[in-house]
Short mmCIF file of C-alpha atoms in Angstrom, two decimals:
data_model
loop_
_atom_site.label_atom_id
_atom_site.label_comp_id
_atom_site.label_asym_id
_atom_site.label_seq_id
_atom_site.Cartn_x
_atom_site.Cartn_y
_atom_site.Cartn_z
CA MET A 1 0.00 0.00 0.00
CA LEU A 2 2.78 2.47 0.84
CA THR A 3 4.78 1.83 -2.33
CA ASP A 4 2.67 0.29 -5.11
CA LEU A 5 -0.51 2.18 -4.26
CA LEU A 6 0.46 5.38 -2.44
CA ARG A 7 3.62 6.25 -4.34
CA ASP A 8 3.42 4.45 -7.70
CA GLU A 9 -0.32 4.66 -8.43
CA TRP A 10 -1.33 7.80 -6.54
CA GLY A 11 1.91 9.68 -7.13
CA PHE A 12 2.68 10.67 -3.54
CA ASP A 13 6.22 12.04 -3.40
CA GLY A 14 6.53 13.00 0.26
CA THR A 15 7.74 11.13 3.33
CA VAL A 16 5.85 8.47 5.26
CA VAL A 17 6.25 8.33 9.04
CA ALA A 18 5.42 5.55 11.48
CA ASP A 19 2.77 5.89 14.12
CA TYR A 20 3.98 5.65 17.71
CA PHE A 21 6.08 2.50 18.29
CA ALA A 22 4.76 0.89 15.08
CA VAL A 23 8.18 -0.27 13.85
CA LYS A 24 9.26 -2.07 17.00
CA GLN A 25 5.73 -3.47 17.37
CA LEU A 26 6.40 -5.62 14.32
CA ASP A 27 8.58 -7.58 16.73
CA GLU A 28 7.16 -6.97 20.19
CA TYR A 29 3.43 -6.87 19.46
CA HIS A 30 2.57 -8.42 16.10
CA HIS A 31 5.39 -11.00 16.12
CA VAL A 32 5.86 -10.97 12.35
CA VAL A 33 9.63 -10.66 12.86
CA GLU A 34 11.88 -11.81 15.68
CA SER A 35 14.31 -8.91 16.12
CA TRP A 36 14.57 -5.14 15.85
CA PRO A 37 16.97 -5.34 12.88
CA GLN A 38 14.35 -7.41 11.06
CA ALA A 39 11.67 -4.92 12.07
CA ALA A 40 13.74 -2.03 10.74
CA ALA A 41 14.37 -3.78 7.42
CA THR A 42 10.72 -4.82 7.02
CA ALA A 43 9.34 -1.34 7.80
CA LEU A 44 11.80 0.54 5.61
CA ARG A 45 11.30 -1.83 2.68
CA ALA A 46 7.52 -1.40 3.03
CA GLY A 47 7.92 2.37 2.65
CA ILE A 48 8.26 3.82 6.18
CA ASP A 49 10.81 6.65 5.92
CA ILE A 50 10.84 7.95 9.51
CA GLU A 51 10.33 6.15 12.81
CA LEU A 52 8.32 7.87 15.53
CA PRO A 53 8.19 8.96 18.28
CA SER A 54 11.95 8.43 18.63
CA THR A 55 14.76 6.53 16.97
CA GLU A 56 14.88 2.95 18.22
CA CYS A 57 14.78 0.43 15.38
CA TYR A 58 16.07 2.97 12.84
CA GLY A 59 19.24 3.51 14.88
CA GLU A 60 21.74 0.76 15.60
CA PRO A 61 19.28 -2.03 14.61
CA LEU A 62 19.02 -0.52 11.13
CA ARG A 63 22.83 -0.47 10.87
CA ASP A 64 22.82 -4.13 11.93
CA ALA A 65 20.19 -4.93 9.29
CA LEU A 66 22.52 -3.56 6.60
CA GLY A 67 25.44 -5.54 7.98
CA LEU A 68 23.40 -8.73 8.08
CA GLY A 69 22.25 -8.26 4.50
CA LEU A 70 18.60 -7.90 5.55
CA LEU A 71 18.36 -4.63 3.62
CA ASP A 72 19.89 -3.40 0.40
CA PRO A 73 21.76 -0.06 0.75
CA GLY A 74 19.82 1.19 -2.27
CA GLU A 75 16.54 0.78 -0.37
CA LEU A 76 17.94 2.90 2.45
CA ASP A 77 19.12 5.49 -0.08
CA GLU A 78 15.57 5.86 -1.43
CA ALA A 79 14.17 6.62 2.03
CA VAL A 80 17.01 9.03 2.82
CA ALA A 81 16.46 10.81 -0.50
CA ARG A 82 12.79 11.31 0.27
CA VAL A 83 13.54 12.74 3.70
CA LEU A 84 16.22 15.07 2.31
CA ALA A 85 13.88 16.21 -0.47
CA THR A 86 11.27 17.14 2.13
CA LYS A 87 13.84 19.13 4.11
CA PHE A 88 14.97 20.95 0.98
CA ARG A 89 11.37 21.86 0.16
CA LEU A 90 10.92 23.24 3.65
CA GLY A 91 14.12 25.26 3.37
CA LEU A 92 15.59 23.66 6.49
CA PHE A 93 19.16 23.72 5.17
CA GLU A 94 19.04 27.44 4.37
CA HIS A 95 17.06 28.35 7.51
CA PRO A 96 17.31 25.54 10.06
CA TYR A 97 15.79 27.49 12.95
CA VAL A 98 12.53 29.37 13.27
CA ASP A 99 12.46 33.11 13.79
CA GLU A 100 11.26 33.28 17.39
CA GLU A 101 10.31 36.92 17.01
CA ALA A 102 8.04 36.05 14.09
CA ALA A 103 6.38 33.15 15.87
CA VAL A 104 3.56 35.13 17.43
CA LEU A 105 1.52 32.96 19.76
CA GLN A 106 -2.19 33.32 19.18
CA VAL A 107 -4.27 31.17 21.47
CA ARG A 108 -7.95 31.59 22.29
CA THR A 109 -8.52 34.62 20.10
CA SER A 110 -12.09 35.88 19.90
CA GLU A 111 -12.42 34.21 16.50
CA GLN A 112 -11.19 30.87 17.86
CA VAL A 113 -13.51 31.01 20.87
CA ALA A 114 -16.45 31.83 18.60
CA ALA A 115 -15.56 28.92 16.30
CA SER A 116 -15.33 26.58 19.30
CA ARG A 117 -18.76 27.63 20.53
CA ARG A 118 -20.26 27.29 17.06
CA ALA A 119 -18.77 23.82 16.62
CA ALA A 120 -20.07 22.72 20.02
CA ALA A 121 -23.55 24.07 19.27
CA ASP A 122 -23.72 22.50 15.81
CA SER A 123 -22.65 19.08 17.14
CA LEU A 124 -25.47 18.76 19.71
CA VAL A 125 -28.03 16.11 18.80
CA LEU A 126 -31.50 16.24 20.35
CA LEU A 127 -32.37 12.54 20.56
CA ALA A 128 -35.75 12.79 22.31
CA ASN A 129 -38.08 15.55 23.48
CA ASP A 130 -41.68 15.44 24.72
CA GLY A 131 -41.88 19.23 24.74
CA VAL A 132 -39.97 19.91 27.98
CA LEU A 133 -37.22 21.57 25.92
CA PRO A 134 -36.50 24.34 25.54
CA LEU A 135 -36.92 25.06 29.23
CA ALA A 136 -39.93 27.30 29.82
CA PRO A 137 -38.99 30.89 30.68
CA ASP A 138 -41.34 30.91 33.69
CA LEU A 139 -39.57 28.05 35.49
CA ARG A 140 -38.46 29.08 38.97
CA ASN A 141 -36.86 25.89 40.32
CA ILE A 142 -34.47 23.69 38.35
CA ALA A 143 -32.67 20.67 39.78
CA LEU A 144 -29.19 20.29 38.31
CA ILE A 145 -27.84 16.83 38.98
CA GLY A 146 -24.98 14.63 37.84
CA PRO A 147 -21.22 14.13 37.91
CA ASN A 148 -20.68 16.13 34.71
CA ALA A 149 -22.81 19.14 35.64
CA ALA A 150 -20.11 20.95 37.61
CA SER A 151 -17.05 19.55 35.84
CA ALA A 152 -15.12 21.52 33.23
CA ARG A 153 -12.64 18.67 32.82
CA HIS A 154 -15.30 16.20 31.70
CA LEU A 155 -16.29 18.36 28.73
CA LEU A 156 -12.92 17.66 27.11
CA GLY A 157 -11.80 14.76 24.95
CA ASP A 158 -8.95 12.33 25.48
CA TYR A 159 -6.47 14.30 23.35
CA SER A 160 -6.99 17.65 25.06
CA TYR A 161 -4.07 19.28 26.86
CA ILE A 162 -5.17 18.43 30.39
CA THR A 163 -5.58 14.73 29.60
CA HIS A 164 -1.99 14.54 28.40
CA VAL A 165 -0.84 16.29 31.56
CA GLU A 166 -2.64 13.55 33.48
CA SER A 167 -0.91 10.88 31.39
CA LEU A 168 2.51 12.42 31.98
CA ILE A 169 1.87 12.58 35.72
CA GLU A 170 0.95 8.90 35.69
CA VAL A 171 4.15 8.06 33.80
CA LEU A 172 6.34 10.06 36.15
CA ARG A 173 4.76 8.47 39.21
CA SER A 174 5.08 4.96 37.82
CA GLY A 175 8.68 5.35 36.74
CA LYS A 176 7.87 3.57 33.47
CA ASN A 177 8.85 5.70 30.49
CA VAL A 178 6.37 4.41 27.94
CA PHE A 179 7.16 7.40 25.70
CA ALA A 180 10.65 6.03 24.95
CA MET A 181 12.14 9.50 25.10
CA PRO A 182 13.98 11.63 27.69
CA LEU A 183 11.72 12.91 30.47
CA ASP A 184 12.69 15.37 33.16
CA HIS A 185 11.55 13.56 36.29
CA GLY A 186 11.99 16.74 38.25
CA VAL A 187 9.43 18.67 36.24
CA ASP A 188 6.78 20.41 38.29
CA ILE A 189 3.39 19.66 36.71
CA ASP A 190 0.31 21.49 37.88
CA GLU A 191 -2.24 18.77 38.52
CA THR A 192 -4.98 21.36 38.99
CA ALA A 193 -4.52 23.22 35.73
CA ASP A 194 -6.65 26.34 35.41
CA MET A 195 -9.96 25.38 33.81
CA ASP A 196 -11.79 28.65 34.35
CA HIS A 197 -11.77 29.39 30.63
CA VAL A 198 -13.70 26.15 30.03
CA GLY A 199 -16.52 26.68 32.49
CA THR A 200 -19.21 24.26 33.62
CA VAL A 201 -22.86 23.63 32.82
CA ARG A 202 -23.70 24.62 36.39
CA GLY A 203 -21.85 27.94 36.13
CA SER A 204 -23.36 28.72 32.73
CA LEU A 205 -26.91 27.92 33.84
CA VAL A 206 -26.70 29.96 37.05
CA ARG A 207 -25.27 32.93 35.17
CA ARG A 208 -27.80 32.76 32.35
CA ARG A 209 -30.87 32.19 34.54
CA PRO A 210 -30.24 34.35 37.62
CA GLU A 211 -33.97 34.50 38.41
CA VAL A 212 -34.13 30.70 38.76
CA THR A 213 -33.25 28.76 41.90
CA VAL A 214 -30.87 26.01 40.82
CA HIS A 215 -30.93 23.10 43.25
CA TRP A 216 -27.52 21.50 42.74
CA ALA A 217 -26.65 17.92 43.70
CA GLU A 218 -23.88 15.79 42.22
CA GLY A 219 -25.70 12.57 43.05
CA CYS A 220 -22.79 10.27 42.27
CA ALA A 221 -19.40 10.12 40.60
CA VAL A 222 -18.81 9.02 37.02
CA THR A 223 -17.60 5.63 38.28
CA GLY A 224 -17.82 3.71 41.53
CA ASP A 225 -20.70 2.47 43.65
CA ASP A 226 -21.11 5.38 46.09
CA ARG A 227 -24.83 6.12 46.40
CA SER A 228 -24.55 8.51 49.34
CA GLY A 229 -25.53 11.45 47.14
CA PHE A 230 -28.80 9.92 45.93
CA ASP A 231 -30.95 11.40 48.70
CA ALA A 232 -29.77 14.96 47.98
CA ALA A 233 -30.41 14.47 44.26
CA ILE A 234 -33.91 13.13 44.89
CA ALA A 235 -34.66 16.02 47.22
CA ALA A 236 -33.45 18.53 44.63
CA ALA A 237 -35.68 16.97 41.98
CA THR A 238 -38.68 16.87 44.30
CA ALA A 239 -38.30 20.60 44.99
CA SER A 240 -38.03 21.50 41.29
CA ASP A 241 -40.13 21.87 38.17
CA VAL A 242 -37.62 19.99 36.04
CA ALA A 243 -34.44 17.99 36.66
CA VAL A 244 -31.52 18.55 34.30
CA MET A 245 -29.23 15.55 34.72
CA VAL A 246 -25.77 15.95 33.17
CA MET A 247 -24.44 12.41 33.09
CA GLY A 248 -21.97 10.35 31.08
CA GLU A 249 -18.26 9.78 30.99
CA ARG A 250 -14.77 11.01 31.75
CA SER A 251 -12.62 10.95 28.63
CA GLY A 252 -8.88 10.44 28.82
CA LEU A 253 -5.97 8.05 28.64
CA THR A 254 -5.56 7.08 32.30
CA GLU A 255 -7.09 4.17 34.21
CA ASP A 256 -9.83 6.28 35.84
CA CYS A 257 -11.29 7.29 32.46
CA THR A 258 -14.22 5.54 30.79
CA THR A 259 -13.85 6.65 27.17
CA GLY A 260 -10.98 7.51 24.88
CA GLU A 261 -8.08 5.71 23.27
CA SER A 262 -7.75 2.18 24.70
CA ARG A 263 -10.68 2.79 27.07
CA ASP A 264 -13.03 0.15 25.71
CA VAL A 265 -16.16 -1.01 27.51
CA ALA A 266 -18.33 -4.12 27.39
CA SER A 267 -21.59 -2.34 28.25
CA LEU A 268 -23.30 0.72 26.80
CA ASP A 269 -24.96 1.53 30.13
CA LEU A 270 -23.97 4.68 31.98
CA PRO A 271 -20.89 3.91 34.12
CA GLY A 272 -20.96 3.33 37.87
CA VAL A 273 -24.34 3.84 39.52
CA GLN A 274 -25.48 6.59 37.17
CA GLU A 275 -28.26 4.47 35.69
CA GLU A 276 -29.71 3.92 39.16
CA LEU A 277 -29.53 7.64 39.89
CA VAL A 278 -31.38 8.61 36.71
CA LEU A 279 -34.15 6.11 37.38
CA ALA A 280 -34.42 7.20 41.03
CA VAL A 281 -34.78 10.85 40.04
CA ALA A 282 -37.28 10.01 37.30
CA ALA A 283 -39.35 8.09 39.87
CA THR A 284 -40.05 11.39 41.69
CA GLY A 285 -42.31 12.38 38.80
CA THR A 286 -40.25 15.48 38.01
CA PRO A 287 -39.52 15.60 34.26
CA VAL A 288 -35.92 14.62 33.53
CA VAL A 289 -33.81 16.31 30.87
CA LEU A 290 -30.89 13.97 30.27
CA VAL A 291 -27.73 15.59 28.95
CA LEU A 292 -25.14 13.02 27.93
CA ILE A 293 -21.45 13.97 27.91
CA ALA A 294 -19.81 10.99 26.26
CA GLY A 295 -17.52 9.83 23.50
CA ARG A 296 -19.83 7.07 22.32
CA PRO A 297 -23.51 6.07 22.23
CA ILE A 298 -24.41 5.51 25.85
CA GLY A 299 -27.29 4.74 28.20
CA SER A 300 -29.68 1.81 28.45
CA PRO A 301 -33.09 1.92 26.73
CA GLU A 302 -34.65 2.17 30.22
CA VAL A 303 -32.72 5.34 31.03
CA HIS A 304 -33.59 6.92 27.68
CA ALA A 305 -37.25 6.00 28.12
CA ALA A 306 -37.31 7.49 31.63
CA ALA A 307 -36.20 10.91 30.35
CA ALA A 308 -38.57 13.53 28.99
CA ALA A 309 -35.76 14.77 26.73
CA VAL A 310 -32.30 13.51 25.81
CA LEU A 311 -29.58 15.84 24.51
CA MET A 312 -26.41 14.15 23.20
CA ALA A 313 -23.52 16.54 23.72
CA TRP A 314 -20.65 14.15 22.92
CA LEU A 315 -17.40 15.75 24.23
CA PRO A 316 -18.19 19.36 23.36
CA GLY A 317 -14.91 20.99 24.35
CA GLU A 318 -13.99 24.34 25.82
CA GLN A 319 -17.23 26.10 24.89
CA GLY A 320 -19.37 23.06 25.57
CA SER A 321 -21.04 24.35 28.72
CA GLU A 322 -22.20 27.52 26.97
CA ALA A 323 -23.44 25.57 23.95
CA ILE A 324 -25.38 23.11 26.14
CA VAL A 325 -27.09 25.85 28.15
CA ASP A 326 -27.82 27.80 24.94
CA ALA A 327 -29.74 24.76 23.72
CA LEU A 328 -31.46 24.05 27.05
CA VAL A 329 -32.86 27.56 27.41
CA GLY A 330 -33.70 27.88 23.71
CA GLU A 331 -31.22 30.54 22.67
CA THR A 332 -30.05 28.07 20.03
CA ASN A 333 -31.92 25.25 18.34
CA PRO A 334 -30.20 21.84 18.16
CA GLY A 335 -29.75 20.75 14.56
CA GLY A 336 -27.15 18.00 14.66
CA LYS A 337 -27.80 14.50 13.35
CA LEU A 338 -26.37 11.17 14.47
CA PRO A 339 -23.27 10.25 12.43
CA VAL A 340 -23.61 6.67 13.72
CA THR A 341 -26.40 4.22 14.38
CA PHE A 342 -27.19 4.36 18.11
CA PRO A 343 -27.54 0.78 19.45
CA ARG A 344 -29.87 -0.20 22.27
CA THR A 345 -27.51 -2.88 23.59
CA SER A 346 -23.92 -3.94 23.12
CA GLY A 347 -25.22 -7.28 21.82
CA GLN A 348 -26.28 -5.53 18.60
CA ILE A 349 -22.79 -4.27 17.84
CA PRO A 350 -21.70 -3.92 15.09
CA ILE A 351 -24.88 -2.18 13.97
CA PHE A 352 -25.10 0.26 11.10
CA TYR A 353 -27.69 1.38 8.60
CA GLY A 354 -25.76 0.32 5.50
CA HIS A 355 -25.63 -3.40 6.25
CA LYS A 356 -25.87 -6.17 3.69
CA VAL A 357 -29.29 -7.77 3.26
CA SER A 358 -28.11 -10.70 5.35
CA GLY A 359 -26.73 -8.44 8.08
CA GLY A 360 -29.90 -6.84 9.37
CA ARG A 361 -31.96 -9.95 10.15
CA SER A 362 -34.89 -8.22 8.47
CA HIS A 363 -35.47 -10.94 5.86
CA TRP A 364 -35.22 -13.96 8.15
CA LYS A 365 -36.70 -14.09 11.65
CA GLY A 366 -36.85 -10.32 11.93
CA SER A 367 -35.30 -9.89 15.36
CA TYR A 368 -33.16 -11.32 18.12
CA VAL A 369 -34.76 -13.77 20.52
CA ASP A 370 -34.51 -11.38 23.47
CA VAL A 371 -34.37 -7.86 22.02
CA SER A 372 -35.43 -5.89 18.98
CA ASN A 373 -32.99 -5.73 16.09
CA GLU A 374 -33.88 -2.05 15.62
CA PRO A 375 -31.46 0.57 16.97
CA LEU A 376 -32.40 2.91 19.78
CA TYR A 377 -31.98 5.81 17.33
CA CYS A 378 -31.29 5.41 13.63
CA PHE A 379 -28.44 6.87 11.59
CA GLY A 380 -29.05 10.52 10.72
CA HIS A 381 -31.62 11.00 13.52
CA GLY A 382 -31.88 14.33 15.30
CA LEU A 383 -34.82 16.43 16.49
CA SER A 384 -35.38 20.18 16.50
CA TYR A 385 -37.48 22.77 18.31
CA THR A 386 -39.15 23.51 14.98
CA SER A 387 -40.56 21.37 12.16
CA PHE A 388 -39.44 20.91 8.57
CA ASP A 389 -41.08 19.60 5.46
CA ILE A 390 -38.87 17.94 2.84
CA GLY A 391 -40.49 17.63 -0.58
CA ASP A 392 -40.81 14.49 -2.68
CA GLY A 393 -37.91 15.56 -4.85
CA ALA A 394 -37.10 15.15 -8.52
CA ILE A 395 -34.37 13.28 -10.37
CA GLU A 396 -32.89 13.66 -13.85
CA PRO A 397 -31.94 12.16 -16.15
CA THR A 398 -33.45 8.75 -15.59
CA THR A 399 -31.06 7.15 -18.11
CA VAL A 400 -27.39 8.03 -17.98
CA GLU A 401 -23.86 6.92 -18.90
CA THR A 402 -20.62 7.15 -16.99
CA GLY A 403 -18.94 10.52 -17.33
CA HIS A 404 -22.25 12.25 -16.67
CA THR A 405 -24.10 13.48 -13.59
CA VAL A 406 -27.36 12.61 -11.87
CA THR A 407 -29.16 15.63 -10.43
CA VAL A 408 -31.46 15.17 -7.44
CA SER A 409 -33.32 18.19 -6.09
CA THR A 410 -35.90 18.86 -3.42
CA ALA A 411 -37.39 21.73 -1.47
CA VAL A 412 -37.10 21.97 2.31
CA ARG A 413 -39.32 24.31 4.30
CA ASN A 414 -39.38 25.41 7.94
CA VAL A 415 -43.04 24.91 8.83
CA GLY A 416 -42.54 25.58 12.54
CA THR A 417 -42.31 28.70 14.67
CA ARG A 418 -38.56 28.89 15.33
CA ALA A 419 -35.43 29.26 13.25
CA GLY A 420 -33.52 26.03 12.92
CA ASP A 421 -31.35 23.69 10.87
CA GLU A 422 -32.39 20.64 8.88
CA VAL A 423 -29.94 18.16 7.38
CA VAL A 424 -31.30 16.90 4.06
CA GLN A 425 -29.88 13.42 3.39
CA LEU A 426 -29.60 11.63 0.05
CA TYR A 427 -29.29 7.83 -0.07
CA VAL A 428 -28.76 5.40 -2.95
CA THR A 429 -29.50 1.67 -3.23
CA ASP A 430 -28.19 -0.75 -5.84
CA PRO A 431 -31.03 -3.33 -6.05
CA VAL A 432 -29.14 -5.92 -8.16
CA SER A 433 -25.38 -6.36 -8.28
CA THR A 434 -22.85 -9.11 -8.94
CA ILE A 435 -21.37 -8.28 -5.52
CA THR A 436 -23.73 -8.09 -2.53
CA ARG A 437 -24.33 -4.43 -1.77
CA PRO A 438 -25.56 -2.54 1.31
CA VAL A 439 -29.28 -1.90 1.64
CA GLY A 440 -28.44 1.78 1.24
CA GLU A 441 -25.62 4.30 1.31
CA LEU A 442 -25.55 7.98 2.25
CA ILE A 443 -24.30 9.69 -0.88
CA GLY A 444 -24.90 13.35 -0.04
CA PHE A 445 -26.20 15.69 2.65
CA ALA A 446 -26.75 19.40 3.21
CA ARG A 447 -27.32 21.30 6.44
CA VAL A 448 -29.82 24.08 5.74
CA SER A 449 -30.60 26.98 8.12
CA LEU A 450 -34.08 28.42 7.76
CA ASP A 451 -36.24 30.95 9.57
CA PRO A 452 -39.92 30.16 10.19
CA GLY A 453 -41.74 30.02 6.86
CA GLU A 454 -38.53 30.07 4.85
CA ALA A 455 -37.76 27.48 2.19
CA ALA A 456 -34.80 26.48 0.06
CA ASN A 457 -34.05 24.24 -2.88
CA VAL A 458 -31.37 21.64 -2.26
CA THR A 459 -29.71 20.20 -5.37
CA PHE A 460 -27.29 17.26 -5.33
CA ARG A 461 -25.16 16.69 -8.43
CA VAL A 462 -23.93 13.12 -8.20
CA PRO A 463 -21.34 11.80 -10.71
CA VAL A 464 -22.33 8.41 -12.09
CA GLU A 465 -18.91 7.20 -10.95
CA ALA A 466 -20.06 7.69 -7.34
CA LEU A 467 -22.47 4.77 -7.82
CA GLY A 468 -19.70 2.19 -8.06
CA HIS A 469 -18.19 -0.36 -5.72
CA SER A 470 -15.23 -2.70 -5.43
CA GLY A 471 -15.69 -5.59 -7.82
CA ALA A 472 -14.63 -9.21 -7.54
CA ASP A 473 -10.98 -8.28 -8.24
CA LEU A 474 -11.24 -5.32 -5.80
CA GLY A 475 -11.02 -2.84 -8.66
CA TYR A 476 -13.53 0.02 -8.52
CA VAL A 477 -16.34 -0.40 -11.08
CA VAL A 478 -19.77 0.94 -11.95
CA GLU A 479 -22.13 -1.82 -13.04
CA PRO A 480 -24.87 -1.06 -15.56
CA GLY A 481 -28.37 -1.29 -14.18
CA GLU A 482 -30.85 0.57 -12.02
CA PHE A 483 -30.09 2.59 -8.89
CA GLU A 484 -32.77 3.82 -6.51
CA PHE A 485 -32.47 7.22 -4.80
CA SER A 486 -34.27 8.32 -1.63
CA ILE A 487 -34.20 11.54 0.34
CA GLY A 488 -35.20 12.58 3.85
CA SER A 489 -34.13 13.69 7.31
CA SER A 490 -32.70 10.34 8.48
CA TRP A 491 -32.26 6.75 7.35
CA SER A 492 -35.66 5.78 8.77
CA ASP A 493 -37.45 8.93 7.60
CA ARG A 494 -36.97 9.11 3.85
CA THR A 495 -39.00 8.75 0.66
CA SER A 496 -38.12 7.42 -2.78
CA VAL A 497 -37.15 9.99 -5.38
CA GLY A 498 -36.94 7.59 -8.29
CA ARG A 499 -34.66 5.27 -10.20
CA VAL A 500 -31.82 5.94 -12.61
CA CYS A 501 -30.62 3.43 -15.19
CA VAL A 502 -26.91 3.36 -15.96
CA ILE A 503 -26.42 2.26 -19.56
CA GLY A 504 -23.81 -0.29 -20.59
CA ASP A 505 -23.06 -3.91 -21.32
CA GLU A 506 -20.14 -4.51 -18.96
CA PRO A 507 -18.92 -3.12 -15.62
CA ILE A 508 -17.00 0.11 -16.21
CA SER A 509 -13.66 0.51 -14.43
CA CYS A 510 -13.20 4.02 -13.06
CA ARG A 511 -12.10 6.03 -10.05
CA ARG A 512 -14.39 6.87 -7.18
CA PRO A 513 -14.95 10.66 -7.12
CA THR A 514 -13.79 12.36 -3.95
CA THR A 515 -16.45 15.11 -3.98
CA HIS A 516 -19.72 16.04 -5.59
CA ASP A 517 -21.63 19.29 -5.61
CA VAL A 518 -24.44 20.31 -3.29
CA VAL A 519 -26.20 23.61 -3.95
CA VAL A 520 -28.61 25.25 -1.50
CA ALA A 521 -30.63 28.10 -3.00
CA PRO A 522 -33.20 30.15 -1.06
CA ILE A 523 -36.72 30.18 -2.44
CA SER A 524 -38.25 33.64 -2.71
CA PRO A 525 -41.58 34.30 -0.95
CA SER A 526 -43.40 34.46 -4.29
CA GLU A 527 -41.92 31.15 -5.43
CA SER A 528 -42.70 29.67 -2.03
CA ALA A 529 -46.34 30.68 -2.30
CA THR A 530 -46.53 29.13 -5.75
#
């Protein structure tokens, strides 16, 4: 792949670097070689030019590989030439050091903060809502409960700065230098790094709703079996009009984290005793708004069913608390859609919308013995505080050859009372193929922002080459025949647009296009009335 495909076929002329420890892992982890010299020779011959994060196998072991005849000097010369060429392009020989005076540090500018808040807001997915959201302006008592409600740290993902500080502290305390590089064991690391610029959901809610009494109770920790905070949480809910429960995970790389790199789980339930806490609070009769801070689909069907509303916030980052409260109080309108199929149990995994006919159990017994085969929420699902109408759509031409484009268009209208975003999704199905195909594939989407009463035309221009697949010899081909297009707001909420017939006698070898056009054009009031 690194030589025949990447360099020879695709024409890449840069350098290829190894991921952390990948070269020595050929020996120590994968056991495809039995020494570091063999690992060095194997990796370099495959096309790895630079070893990261530090020089281990590409040092003395590489010299030994040459001496043992495991590697031809010419193969080493090719890698060296590529590295030198990159350095020449960067001008490192003429100017080996950066100009420190010119390296102006710009961190957390107003533009960056605004972009962070916008990204956090756009990523929120409203999974369920019986009308409790947005929170009514006349509420006077709100219970705020959960281990993530007053935590700035838990809004951040596993590759944020603070999580790496935690990892370094763990390394220094253990004495095991897993980074394979020099570490100053005398370094003074602030374990309580300033997180004021991140903020918390609790702080944001109190500041934004000063007229409301916020009854705060943590209830429990992210992990562990301590239920001593349950009574306070139940009391807070009992005294309130609504209970906002900010639950979920702690993302990071250390042993006390529940999501992140190498932090796999066997259950999709909320960690620790959080599930018990949610059900106990819901049993008070106070409506529960469940806000999930997590790096994965999470929560049992029982917990989701117990909530009046569920807002999936993922790991929203530095501006996450502001974005969450914006959505709760209705200053913004959630418009995100699920980029994954949300399972109801780990026993369904892997579950995805684009399965083969034989992978969804829909044409055999229809379900598992003990649970539905349907997901908790389908791919592309996401609610809004307003309503949208997506038209039936039109498609042309209905007969086409490769080298041409299929145009699919539809109108989307905000028929509700609030401004909001809809994500129009285009799917394609190949009903008959010599290779079994998925029951459907997302082939285009457009996020459209509309005020109440506004409408827009959404036009997808799909190259015929985008309708292909890997054939029996793994080459990319488009097979002649019919393709069915559908359009809607999610995989389970879509309607057929029509079929297109690709003309030809034999499969056509081609390249898969990397992009295709989507055009969103506002509809004028006069056109809208028509």
